Short mmCIF file of C-alpha atoms in Angstrom, two decimals:
data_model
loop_
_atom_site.label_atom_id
_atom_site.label_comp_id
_atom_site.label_asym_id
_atom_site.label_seq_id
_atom_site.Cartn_x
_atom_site.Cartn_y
_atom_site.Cartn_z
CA UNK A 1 -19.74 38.57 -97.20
CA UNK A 2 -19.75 42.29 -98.08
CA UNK A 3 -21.79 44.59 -96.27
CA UNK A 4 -24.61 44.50 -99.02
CA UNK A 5 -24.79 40.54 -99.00
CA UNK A 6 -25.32 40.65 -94.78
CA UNK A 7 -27.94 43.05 -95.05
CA UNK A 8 -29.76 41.17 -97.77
CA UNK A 9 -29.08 37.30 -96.84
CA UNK A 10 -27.33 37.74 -93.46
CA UNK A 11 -30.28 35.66 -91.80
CA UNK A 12 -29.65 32.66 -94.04
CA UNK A 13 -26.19 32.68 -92.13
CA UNK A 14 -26.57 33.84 -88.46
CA UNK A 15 -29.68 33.47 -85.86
CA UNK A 16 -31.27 37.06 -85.85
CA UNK A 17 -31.83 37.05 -82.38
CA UNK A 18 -28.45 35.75 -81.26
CA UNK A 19 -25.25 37.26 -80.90
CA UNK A 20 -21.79 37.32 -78.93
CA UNK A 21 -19.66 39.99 -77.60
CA UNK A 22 -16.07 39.39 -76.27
CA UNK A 23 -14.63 41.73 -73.71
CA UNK A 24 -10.94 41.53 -74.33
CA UNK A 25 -8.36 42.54 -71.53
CA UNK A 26 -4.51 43.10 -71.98
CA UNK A 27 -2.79 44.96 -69.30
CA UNK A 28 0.09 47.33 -70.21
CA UNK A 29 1.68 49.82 -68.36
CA UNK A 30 0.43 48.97 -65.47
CA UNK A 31 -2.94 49.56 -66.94
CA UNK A 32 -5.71 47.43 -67.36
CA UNK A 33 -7.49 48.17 -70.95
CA UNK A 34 -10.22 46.97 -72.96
CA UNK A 35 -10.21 46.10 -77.10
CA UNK A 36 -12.66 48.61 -78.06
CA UNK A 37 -14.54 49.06 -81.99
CA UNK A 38 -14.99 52.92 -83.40
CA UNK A 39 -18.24 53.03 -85.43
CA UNK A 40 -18.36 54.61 -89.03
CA UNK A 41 -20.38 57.78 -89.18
CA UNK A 42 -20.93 57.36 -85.37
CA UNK A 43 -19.63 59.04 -82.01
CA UNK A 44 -19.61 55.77 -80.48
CA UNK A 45 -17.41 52.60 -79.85
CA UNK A 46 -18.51 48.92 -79.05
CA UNK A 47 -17.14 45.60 -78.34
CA UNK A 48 -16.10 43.62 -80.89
CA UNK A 49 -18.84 41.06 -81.46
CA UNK A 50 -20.92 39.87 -83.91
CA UNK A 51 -24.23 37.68 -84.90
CA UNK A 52 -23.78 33.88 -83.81
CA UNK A 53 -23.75 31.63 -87.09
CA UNK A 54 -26.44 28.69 -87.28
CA UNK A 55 -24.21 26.49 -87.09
CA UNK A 56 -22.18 27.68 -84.43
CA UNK A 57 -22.69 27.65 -80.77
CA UNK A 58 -21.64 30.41 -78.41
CA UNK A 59 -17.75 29.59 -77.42
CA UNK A 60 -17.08 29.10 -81.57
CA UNK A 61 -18.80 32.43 -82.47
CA UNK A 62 -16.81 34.41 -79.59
CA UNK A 63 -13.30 32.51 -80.67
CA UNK A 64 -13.78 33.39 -84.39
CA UNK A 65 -14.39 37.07 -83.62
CA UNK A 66 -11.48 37.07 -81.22
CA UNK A 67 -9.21 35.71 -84.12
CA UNK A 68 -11.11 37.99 -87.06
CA UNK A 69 -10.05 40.81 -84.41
CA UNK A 70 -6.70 39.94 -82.79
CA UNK A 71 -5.71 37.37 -85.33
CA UNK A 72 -4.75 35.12 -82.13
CA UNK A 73 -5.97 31.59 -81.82
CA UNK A 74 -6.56 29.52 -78.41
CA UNK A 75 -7.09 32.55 -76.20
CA UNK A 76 -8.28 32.50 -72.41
CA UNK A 77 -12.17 32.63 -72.60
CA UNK A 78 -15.17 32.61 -70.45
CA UNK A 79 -18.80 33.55 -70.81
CA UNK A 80 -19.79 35.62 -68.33
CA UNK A 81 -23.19 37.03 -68.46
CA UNK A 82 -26.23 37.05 -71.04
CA UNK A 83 -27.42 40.56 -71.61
CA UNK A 84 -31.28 40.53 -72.61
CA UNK A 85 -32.56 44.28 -72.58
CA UNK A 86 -35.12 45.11 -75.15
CA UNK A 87 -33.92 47.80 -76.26
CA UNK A 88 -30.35 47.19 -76.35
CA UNK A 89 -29.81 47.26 -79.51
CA UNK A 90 -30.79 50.70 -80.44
CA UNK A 91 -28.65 53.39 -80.95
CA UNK A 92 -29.42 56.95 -80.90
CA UNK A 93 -28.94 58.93 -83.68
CA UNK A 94 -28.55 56.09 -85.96
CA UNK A 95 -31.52 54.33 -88.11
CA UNK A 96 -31.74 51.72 -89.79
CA UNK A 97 -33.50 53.37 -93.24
CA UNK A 98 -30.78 56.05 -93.84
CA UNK A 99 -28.10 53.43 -93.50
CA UNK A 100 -30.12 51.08 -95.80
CA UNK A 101 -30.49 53.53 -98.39
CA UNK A 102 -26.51 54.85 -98.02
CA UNK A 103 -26.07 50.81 -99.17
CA UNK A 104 -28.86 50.93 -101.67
CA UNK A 105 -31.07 48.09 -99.61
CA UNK A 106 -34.24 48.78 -98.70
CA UNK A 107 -34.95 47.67 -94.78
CA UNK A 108 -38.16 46.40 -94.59
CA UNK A 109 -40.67 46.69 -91.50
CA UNK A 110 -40.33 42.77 -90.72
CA UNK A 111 -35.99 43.26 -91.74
CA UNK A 112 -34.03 40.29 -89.18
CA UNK A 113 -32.06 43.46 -88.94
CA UNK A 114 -35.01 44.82 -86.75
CA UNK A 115 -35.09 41.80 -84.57
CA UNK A 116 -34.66 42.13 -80.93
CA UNK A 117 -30.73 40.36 -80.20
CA UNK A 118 -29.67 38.90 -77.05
CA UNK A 119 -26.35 38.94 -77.00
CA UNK A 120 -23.47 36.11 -75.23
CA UNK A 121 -21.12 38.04 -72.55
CA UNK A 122 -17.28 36.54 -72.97
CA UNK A 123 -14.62 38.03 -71.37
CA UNK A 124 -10.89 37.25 -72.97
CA UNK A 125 -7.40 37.62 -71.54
CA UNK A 126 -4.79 38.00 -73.77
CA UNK A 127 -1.11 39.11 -73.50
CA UNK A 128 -1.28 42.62 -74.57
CA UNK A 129 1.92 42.93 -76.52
CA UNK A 130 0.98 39.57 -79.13
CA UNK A 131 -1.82 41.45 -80.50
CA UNK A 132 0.06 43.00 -83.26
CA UNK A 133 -2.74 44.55 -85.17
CA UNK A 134 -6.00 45.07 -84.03
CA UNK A 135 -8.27 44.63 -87.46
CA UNK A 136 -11.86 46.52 -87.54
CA UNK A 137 -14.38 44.86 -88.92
CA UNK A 138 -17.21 46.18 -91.81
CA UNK A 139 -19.43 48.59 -89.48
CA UNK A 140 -16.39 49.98 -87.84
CA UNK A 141 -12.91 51.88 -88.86
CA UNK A 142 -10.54 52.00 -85.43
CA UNK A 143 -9.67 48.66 -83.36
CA UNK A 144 -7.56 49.56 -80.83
CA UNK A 145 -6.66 49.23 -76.66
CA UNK A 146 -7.91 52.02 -74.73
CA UNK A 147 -7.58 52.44 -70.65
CA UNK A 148 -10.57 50.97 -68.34
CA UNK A 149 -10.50 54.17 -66.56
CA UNK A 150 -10.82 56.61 -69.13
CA UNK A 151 -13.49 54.71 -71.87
CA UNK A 152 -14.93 56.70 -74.93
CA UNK A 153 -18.47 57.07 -75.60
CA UNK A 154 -19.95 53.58 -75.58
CA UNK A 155 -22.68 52.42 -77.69
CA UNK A 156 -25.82 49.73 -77.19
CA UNK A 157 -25.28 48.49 -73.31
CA UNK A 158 -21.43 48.15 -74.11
CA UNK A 159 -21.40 50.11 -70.83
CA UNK A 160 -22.65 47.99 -68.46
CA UNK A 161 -21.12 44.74 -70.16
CA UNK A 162 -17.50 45.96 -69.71
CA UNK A 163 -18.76 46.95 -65.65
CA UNK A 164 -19.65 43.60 -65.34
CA UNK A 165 -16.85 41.73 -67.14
CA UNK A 166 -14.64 43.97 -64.85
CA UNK A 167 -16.54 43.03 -61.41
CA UNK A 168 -16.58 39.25 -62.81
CA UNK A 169 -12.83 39.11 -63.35
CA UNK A 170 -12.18 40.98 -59.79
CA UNK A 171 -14.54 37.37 -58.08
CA UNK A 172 -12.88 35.15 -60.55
CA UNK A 173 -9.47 36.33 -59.72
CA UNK A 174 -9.17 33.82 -57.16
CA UNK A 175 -10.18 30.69 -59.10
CA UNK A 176 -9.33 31.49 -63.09
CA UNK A 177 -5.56 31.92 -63.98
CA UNK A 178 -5.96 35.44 -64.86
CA UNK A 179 -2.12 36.81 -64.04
CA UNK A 180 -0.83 33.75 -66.24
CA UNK A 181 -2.88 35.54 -69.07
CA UNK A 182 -2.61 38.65 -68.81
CA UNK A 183 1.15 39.26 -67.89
CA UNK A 184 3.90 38.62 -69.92
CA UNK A 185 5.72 35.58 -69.30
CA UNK A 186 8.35 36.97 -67.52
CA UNK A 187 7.55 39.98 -65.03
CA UNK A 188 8.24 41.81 -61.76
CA UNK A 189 6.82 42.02 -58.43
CA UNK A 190 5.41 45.07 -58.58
CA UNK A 191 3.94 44.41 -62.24
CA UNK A 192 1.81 41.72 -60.35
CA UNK A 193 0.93 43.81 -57.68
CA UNK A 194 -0.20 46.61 -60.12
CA UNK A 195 -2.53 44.36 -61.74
CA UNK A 196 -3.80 42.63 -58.65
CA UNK A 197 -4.85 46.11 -57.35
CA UNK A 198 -6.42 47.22 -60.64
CA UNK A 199 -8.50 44.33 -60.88
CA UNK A 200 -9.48 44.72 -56.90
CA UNK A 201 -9.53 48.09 -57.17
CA UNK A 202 -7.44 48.58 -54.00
CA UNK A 203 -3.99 49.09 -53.13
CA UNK A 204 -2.12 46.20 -51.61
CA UNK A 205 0.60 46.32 -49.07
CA UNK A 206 3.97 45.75 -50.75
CA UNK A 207 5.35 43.60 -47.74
CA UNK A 208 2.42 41.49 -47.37
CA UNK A 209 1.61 41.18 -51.14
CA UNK A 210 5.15 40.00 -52.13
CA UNK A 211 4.92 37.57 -48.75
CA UNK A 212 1.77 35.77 -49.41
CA UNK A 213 2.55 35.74 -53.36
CA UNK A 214 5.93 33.52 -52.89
CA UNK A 215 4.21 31.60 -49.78
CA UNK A 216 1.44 30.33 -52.50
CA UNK A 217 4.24 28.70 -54.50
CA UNK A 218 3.50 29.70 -57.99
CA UNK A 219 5.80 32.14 -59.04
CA UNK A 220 9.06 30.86 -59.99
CA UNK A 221 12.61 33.35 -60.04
CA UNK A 222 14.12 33.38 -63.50
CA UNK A 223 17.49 34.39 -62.16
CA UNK A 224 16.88 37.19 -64.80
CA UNK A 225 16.46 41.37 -64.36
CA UNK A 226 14.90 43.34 -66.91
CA UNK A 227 17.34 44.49 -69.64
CA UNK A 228 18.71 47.96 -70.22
CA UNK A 229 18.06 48.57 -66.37
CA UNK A 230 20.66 49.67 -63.14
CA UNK A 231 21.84 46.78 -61.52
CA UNK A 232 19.88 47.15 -59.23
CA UNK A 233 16.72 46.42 -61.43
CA UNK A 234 14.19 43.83 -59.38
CA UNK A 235 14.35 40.27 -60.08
CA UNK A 236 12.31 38.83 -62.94
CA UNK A 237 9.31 35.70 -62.41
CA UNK A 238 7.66 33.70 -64.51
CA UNK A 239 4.13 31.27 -62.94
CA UNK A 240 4.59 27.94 -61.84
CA UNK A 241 1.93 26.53 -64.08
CA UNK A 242 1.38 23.51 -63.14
CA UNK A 243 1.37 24.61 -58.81
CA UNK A 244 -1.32 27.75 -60.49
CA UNK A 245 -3.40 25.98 -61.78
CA UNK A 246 -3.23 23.77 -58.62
CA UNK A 247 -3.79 26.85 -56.51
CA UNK A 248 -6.66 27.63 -58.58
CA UNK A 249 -8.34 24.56 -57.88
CA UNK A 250 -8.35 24.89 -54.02
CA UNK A 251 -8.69 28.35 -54.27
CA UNK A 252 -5.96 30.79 -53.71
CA UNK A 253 -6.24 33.35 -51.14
CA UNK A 254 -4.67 36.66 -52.44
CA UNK A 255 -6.51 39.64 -51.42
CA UNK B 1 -52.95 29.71 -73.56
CA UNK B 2 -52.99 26.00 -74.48
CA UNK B 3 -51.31 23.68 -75.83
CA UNK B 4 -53.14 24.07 -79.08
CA UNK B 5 -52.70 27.82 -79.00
CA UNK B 6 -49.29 27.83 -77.78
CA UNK B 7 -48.12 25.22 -80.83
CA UNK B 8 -49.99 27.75 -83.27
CA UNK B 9 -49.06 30.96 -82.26
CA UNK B 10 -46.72 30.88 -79.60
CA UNK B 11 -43.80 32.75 -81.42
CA UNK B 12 -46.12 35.63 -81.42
CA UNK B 13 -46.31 35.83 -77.92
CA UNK B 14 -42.57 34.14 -77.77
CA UNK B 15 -39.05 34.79 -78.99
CA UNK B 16 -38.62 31.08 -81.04
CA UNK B 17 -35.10 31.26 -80.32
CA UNK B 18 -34.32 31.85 -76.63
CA UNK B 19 -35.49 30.50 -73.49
CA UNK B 20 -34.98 30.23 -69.63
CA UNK B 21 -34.73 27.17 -67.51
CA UNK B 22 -34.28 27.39 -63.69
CA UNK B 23 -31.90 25.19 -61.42
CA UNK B 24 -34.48 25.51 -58.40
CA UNK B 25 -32.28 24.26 -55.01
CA UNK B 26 -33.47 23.87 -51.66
CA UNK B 27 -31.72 21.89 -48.61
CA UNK B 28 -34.03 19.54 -46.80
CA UNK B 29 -32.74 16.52 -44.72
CA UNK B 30 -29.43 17.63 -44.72
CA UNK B 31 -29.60 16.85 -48.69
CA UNK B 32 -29.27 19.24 -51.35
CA UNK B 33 -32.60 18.74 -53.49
CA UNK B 34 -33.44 20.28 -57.11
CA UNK B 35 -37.26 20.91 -58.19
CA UNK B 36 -37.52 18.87 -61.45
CA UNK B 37 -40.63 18.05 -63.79
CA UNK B 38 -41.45 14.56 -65.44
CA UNK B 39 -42.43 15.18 -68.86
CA UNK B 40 -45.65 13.16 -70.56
CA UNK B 41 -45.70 10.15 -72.04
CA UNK B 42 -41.57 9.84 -72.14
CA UNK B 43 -39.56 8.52 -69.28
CA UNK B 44 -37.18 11.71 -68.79
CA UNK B 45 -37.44 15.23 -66.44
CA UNK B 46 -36.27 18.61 -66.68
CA UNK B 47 -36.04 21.64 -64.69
CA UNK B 48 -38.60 23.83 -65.18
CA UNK B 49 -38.13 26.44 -67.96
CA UNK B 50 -39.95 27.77 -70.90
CA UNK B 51 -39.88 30.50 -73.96
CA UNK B 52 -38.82 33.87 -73.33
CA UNK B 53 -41.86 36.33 -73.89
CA UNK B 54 -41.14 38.76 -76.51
CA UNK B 55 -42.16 41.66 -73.89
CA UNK B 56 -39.68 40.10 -71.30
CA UNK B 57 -36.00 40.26 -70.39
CA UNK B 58 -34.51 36.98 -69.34
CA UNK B 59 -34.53 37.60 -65.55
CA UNK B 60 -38.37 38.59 -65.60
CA UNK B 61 -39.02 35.33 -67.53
CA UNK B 62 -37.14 33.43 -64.78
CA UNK B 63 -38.97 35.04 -62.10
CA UNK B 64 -42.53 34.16 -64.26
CA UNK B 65 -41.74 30.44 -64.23
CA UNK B 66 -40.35 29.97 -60.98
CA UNK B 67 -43.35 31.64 -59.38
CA UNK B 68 -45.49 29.35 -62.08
CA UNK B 69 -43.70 26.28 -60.47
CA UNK B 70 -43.42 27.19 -56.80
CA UNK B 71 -46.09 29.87 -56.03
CA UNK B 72 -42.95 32.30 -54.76
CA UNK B 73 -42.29 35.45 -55.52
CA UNK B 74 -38.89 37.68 -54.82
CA UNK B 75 -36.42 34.41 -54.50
CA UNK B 76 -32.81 34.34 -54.79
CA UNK B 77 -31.99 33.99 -58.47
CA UNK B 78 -28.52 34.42 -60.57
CA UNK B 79 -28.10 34.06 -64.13
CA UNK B 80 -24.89 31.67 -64.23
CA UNK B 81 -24.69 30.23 -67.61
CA UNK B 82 -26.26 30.57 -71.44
CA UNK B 83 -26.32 27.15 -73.33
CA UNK B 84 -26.24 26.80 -77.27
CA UNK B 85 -25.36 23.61 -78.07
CA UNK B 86 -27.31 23.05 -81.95
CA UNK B 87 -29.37 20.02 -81.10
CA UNK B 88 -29.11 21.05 -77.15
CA UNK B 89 -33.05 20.58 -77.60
CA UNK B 90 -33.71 17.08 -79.14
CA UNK B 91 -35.62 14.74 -77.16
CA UNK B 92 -34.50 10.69 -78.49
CA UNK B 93 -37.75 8.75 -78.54
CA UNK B 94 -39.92 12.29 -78.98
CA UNK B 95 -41.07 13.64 -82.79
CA UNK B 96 -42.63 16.94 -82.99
CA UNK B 97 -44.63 15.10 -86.10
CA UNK B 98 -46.82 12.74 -83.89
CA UNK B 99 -46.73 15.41 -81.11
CA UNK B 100 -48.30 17.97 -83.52
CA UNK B 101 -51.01 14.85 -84.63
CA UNK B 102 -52.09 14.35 -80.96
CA UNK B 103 -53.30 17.72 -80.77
CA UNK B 104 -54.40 17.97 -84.01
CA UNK B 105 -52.01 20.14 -85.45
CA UNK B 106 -49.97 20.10 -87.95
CA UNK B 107 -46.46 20.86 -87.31
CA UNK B 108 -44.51 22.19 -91.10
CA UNK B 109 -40.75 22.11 -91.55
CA UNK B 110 -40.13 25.70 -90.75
CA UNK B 111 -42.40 25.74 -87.49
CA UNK B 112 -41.23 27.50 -85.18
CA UNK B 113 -41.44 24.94 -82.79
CA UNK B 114 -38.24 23.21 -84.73
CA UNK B 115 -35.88 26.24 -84.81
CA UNK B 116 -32.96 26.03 -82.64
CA UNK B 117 -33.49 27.12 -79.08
CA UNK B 118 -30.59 28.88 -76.94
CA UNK B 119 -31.29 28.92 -73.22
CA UNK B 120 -30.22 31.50 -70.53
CA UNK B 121 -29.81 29.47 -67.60
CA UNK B 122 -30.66 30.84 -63.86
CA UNK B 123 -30.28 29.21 -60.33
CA UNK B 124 -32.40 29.90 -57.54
CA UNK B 125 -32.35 29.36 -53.76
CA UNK B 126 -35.33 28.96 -51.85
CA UNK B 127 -36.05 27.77 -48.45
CA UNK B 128 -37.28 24.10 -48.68
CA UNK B 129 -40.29 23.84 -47.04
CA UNK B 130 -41.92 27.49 -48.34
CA UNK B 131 -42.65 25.19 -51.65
CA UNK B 132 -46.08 23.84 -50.80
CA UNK B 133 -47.18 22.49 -53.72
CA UNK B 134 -44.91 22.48 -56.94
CA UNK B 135 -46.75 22.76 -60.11
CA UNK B 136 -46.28 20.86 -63.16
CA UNK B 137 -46.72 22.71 -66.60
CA UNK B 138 -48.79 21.35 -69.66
CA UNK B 139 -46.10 19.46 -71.08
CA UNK B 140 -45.49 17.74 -67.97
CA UNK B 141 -47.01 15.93 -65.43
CA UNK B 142 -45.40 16.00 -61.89
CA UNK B 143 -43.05 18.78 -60.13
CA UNK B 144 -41.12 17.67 -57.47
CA UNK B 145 -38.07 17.62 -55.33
CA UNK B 146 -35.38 14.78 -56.01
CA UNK B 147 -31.81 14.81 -54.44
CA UNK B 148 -28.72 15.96 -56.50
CA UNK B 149 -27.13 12.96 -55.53
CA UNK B 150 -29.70 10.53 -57.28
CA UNK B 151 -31.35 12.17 -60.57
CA UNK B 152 -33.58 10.75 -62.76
CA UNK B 153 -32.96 10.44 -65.90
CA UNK B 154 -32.77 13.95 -67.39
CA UNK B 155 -33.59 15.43 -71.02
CA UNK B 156 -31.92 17.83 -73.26
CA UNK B 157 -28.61 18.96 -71.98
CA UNK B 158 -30.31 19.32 -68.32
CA UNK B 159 -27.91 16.81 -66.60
CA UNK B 160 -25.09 19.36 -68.07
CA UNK B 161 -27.31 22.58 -66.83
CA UNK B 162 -27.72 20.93 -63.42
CA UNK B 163 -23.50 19.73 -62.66
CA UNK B 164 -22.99 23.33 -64.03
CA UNK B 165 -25.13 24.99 -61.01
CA UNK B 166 -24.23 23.11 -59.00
CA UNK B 167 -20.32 23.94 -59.55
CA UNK B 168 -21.32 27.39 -59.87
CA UNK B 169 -22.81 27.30 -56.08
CA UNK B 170 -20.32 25.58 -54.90
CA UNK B 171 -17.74 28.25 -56.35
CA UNK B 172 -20.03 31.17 -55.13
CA UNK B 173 -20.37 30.12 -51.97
CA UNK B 174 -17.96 32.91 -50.23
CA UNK B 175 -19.79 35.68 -52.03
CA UNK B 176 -23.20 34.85 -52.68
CA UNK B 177 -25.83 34.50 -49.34
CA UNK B 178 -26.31 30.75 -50.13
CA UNK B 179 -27.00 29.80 -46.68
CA UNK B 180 -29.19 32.92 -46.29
CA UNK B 181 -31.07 31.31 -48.86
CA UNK B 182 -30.99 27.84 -48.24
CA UNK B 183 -31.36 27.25 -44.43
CA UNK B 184 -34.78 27.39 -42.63
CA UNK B 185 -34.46 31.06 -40.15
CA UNK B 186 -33.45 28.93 -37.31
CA UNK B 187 -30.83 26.14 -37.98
CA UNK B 188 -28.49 23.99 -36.09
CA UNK B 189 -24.51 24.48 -36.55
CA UNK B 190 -24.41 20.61 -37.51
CA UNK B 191 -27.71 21.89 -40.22
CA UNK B 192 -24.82 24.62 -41.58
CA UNK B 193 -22.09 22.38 -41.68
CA UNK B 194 -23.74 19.68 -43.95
CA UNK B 195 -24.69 22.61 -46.22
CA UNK B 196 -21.25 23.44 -46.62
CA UNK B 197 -20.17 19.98 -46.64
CA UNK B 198 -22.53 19.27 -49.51
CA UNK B 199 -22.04 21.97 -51.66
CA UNK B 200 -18.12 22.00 -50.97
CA UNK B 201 -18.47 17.98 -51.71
CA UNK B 202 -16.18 17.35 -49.15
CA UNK B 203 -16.50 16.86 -45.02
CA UNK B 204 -15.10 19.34 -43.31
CA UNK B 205 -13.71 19.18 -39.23
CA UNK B 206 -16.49 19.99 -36.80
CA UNK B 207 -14.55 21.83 -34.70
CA UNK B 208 -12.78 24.45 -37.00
CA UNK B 209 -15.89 24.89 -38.57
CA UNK B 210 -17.45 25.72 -35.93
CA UNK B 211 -14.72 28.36 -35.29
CA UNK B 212 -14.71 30.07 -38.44
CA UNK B 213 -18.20 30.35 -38.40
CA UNK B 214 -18.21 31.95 -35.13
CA UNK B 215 -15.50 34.12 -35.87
CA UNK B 216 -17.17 35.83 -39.01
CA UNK B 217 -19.45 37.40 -37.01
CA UNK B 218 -22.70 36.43 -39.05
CA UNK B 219 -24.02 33.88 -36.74
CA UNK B 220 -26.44 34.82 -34.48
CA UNK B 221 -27.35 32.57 -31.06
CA UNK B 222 -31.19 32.40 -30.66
CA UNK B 223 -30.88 31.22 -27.17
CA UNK B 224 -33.49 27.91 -27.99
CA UNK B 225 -33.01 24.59 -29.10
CA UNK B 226 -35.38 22.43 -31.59
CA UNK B 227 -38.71 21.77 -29.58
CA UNK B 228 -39.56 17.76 -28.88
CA UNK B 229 -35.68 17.01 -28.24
CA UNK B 230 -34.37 16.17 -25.34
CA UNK B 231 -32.69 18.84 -23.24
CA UNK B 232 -29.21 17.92 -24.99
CA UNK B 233 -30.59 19.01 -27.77
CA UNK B 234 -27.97 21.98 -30.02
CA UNK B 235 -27.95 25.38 -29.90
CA UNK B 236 -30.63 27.26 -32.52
CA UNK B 237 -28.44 30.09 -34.96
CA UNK B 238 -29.99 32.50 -36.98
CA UNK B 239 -27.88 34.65 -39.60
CA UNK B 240 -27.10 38.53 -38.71
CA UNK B 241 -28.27 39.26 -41.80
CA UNK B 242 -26.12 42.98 -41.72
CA UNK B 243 -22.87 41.47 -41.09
CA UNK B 244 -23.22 38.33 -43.95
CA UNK B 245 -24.08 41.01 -46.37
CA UNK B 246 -20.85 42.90 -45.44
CA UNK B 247 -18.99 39.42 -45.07
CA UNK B 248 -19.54 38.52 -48.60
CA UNK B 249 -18.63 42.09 -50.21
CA UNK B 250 -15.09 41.28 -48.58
CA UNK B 251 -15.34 37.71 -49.57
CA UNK B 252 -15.60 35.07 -46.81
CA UNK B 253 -13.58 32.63 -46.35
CA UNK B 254 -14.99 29.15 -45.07
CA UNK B 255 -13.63 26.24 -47.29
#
């Protein structure tokens, strides 16, 4: 469906007043970033997300835009909050007429396009370095990473949705495998550490951290050290799945 | 508005597409108890819920229906899951045709009483006996208090929204004040420790319990006992409510 066609028959396709948004994490660098959307003609960015088909539910609709964006199948997901403002959908500076006539559709009064949308919060973890090539989609001409602590301009109440993804990964930390989804699958100590204190937004003692990390029995040594490093490069680990997701279950106690 | 009015112009006054329900809990008899409805005419309940005005977010609808239900005002509530499934709304045994012809109306194929209905689920805490007397809505014709241990049986997908609150309570327990909530002002440690025992769905040893919850510091001794006991009779606690604020921020730990 070209622009054009959603503007004219998009309703016939998608609920008007339902959409999803997916707030996906890598962490690189010992940085925890965000897949962020540059609009056309606009000094904004977004999440990607999109209107929920009619025949879709929520989960479906988040894990096709995840894939139409990332091109990567059976990614971590969760929904995490239902944003409902009623006014969230407007953006300054941008309206609905020009853009209709720039497309040569006129946007009726009573458009869907006007509806108010309430929109599906996911939150994805993916491996940073297996998204290959972030695609934009039809409204939008950059996909790409960008840091949690320095985000561009946001638009709609992409703001607040990517604060509270961030606060709901920090409480989930204990009880969703997040490090098995976001790291690599081999890593170092201090990679874990870094993310551990980005998502809790705290710095962890090194002694303790690395103590109460091998005491939970989940990380296993590979016997391996990073390549193209001293000798004296740390040791490499990869998760235990199987005792994680165990962990998980009772709860693990990190911070 | 009644039922006549709402089937005829409801989606003026309501978004057709989105709606609320509430997971209502209080703790009563050492049993954790949900506020359900029993609908009319069909053998099957449901928490309470309703439409989403189109002048409301989705919190101030919850807050609309829960003081509808309960006569409350400013209770605990937390958005914890939205629910899409298509034909989440069907009712086996219940036609919207010989609905529409017992009120005298007639319901068309594009009503918008038959469009697809997402719903933005919310649980709330409330101190048992502060509900005097629940209120049914039109559709229904009792509101009342039945164990989560022995449901009726339950329409839509409400047996799914109720095992989903409940897991979510039972997984926010170390950050969210459910005992603040939940427990009468003055309670007896034995009153906290079924709580916990109940939501954690598990029984837990009566002395350590009794020594973590000490040692957090949120306990407060009221220095009486429950009246018309006999002078064995426990200790009354009431929570500091300072220090469980502070408790949860750095995430308790009780299970």
């Amino acid at each position: 469906m070209n622009i054009e066609e959603f503007v004219r028959e998009g309703h016939l396709t998608y609920m008007p007043n339902v959409a999803v948004d997916c707030a996906i994490f890598g962490f690189h660098h010992n940085t925890l970033k965000i897949l962020l959307l540059k609009w056309k003609n606009l000094d904004g960015w977004s999440l990607p997300g999109g209107y929920m088909k009619r025949t879709e539910e929520a989960e479906e609709a988040a894990r096709r835009l995840l894939s139409e964006r990332t091109g990567l199948e059976k990614i971590f997901l969760q929904q995490y909050y239902t944003f409902t403002g009623i006014d969230r959908t407007k953006i300054p500076g941008f309206d609905l007429d020009s853009f209709g006539k720039s497309i040569g559709v006129e946007i009726e009064s009573n458009h869907w396009l006007r509806q108010r949308v309430v929109c599906v919060g996911y939150y994805a973890l993916v491996e940073y370095s297996k998204v290959k090539h972030p695609r934009a989609d039809s409204f939008t001409e950059v996909c790409s990473w960008r840091s949690i602590d320095d985000l561009p301009p946001l638009l709609f109440d992409h703001k607040e949705m990517i604060e509270m993804a961030v606060r709901t990964l920090r409480l989930q930390l204990n009880f969703q495998p997040v490090g098995l989804n976001l790291l690599p699958q081999k890593f170092t100590m201090n990679e874990l550490q870094k993310l551990y204190e980005t998502l809790l937004g705290c710095p962890l003692d090194r002694g303790n951290f690395r103590k109460k990390m091998l005491g939970t029995g989940i990380l296993r040594k590979t016997g391996e050290r990073p390549t193209g490093k001293a000798h004296k490069a740390p040791h490499l680990y990869s998760f235990n799945k199987q005792e994680y997701v165990r962990s998980l279950k009772s709860g693990m106690k990190f911070s």
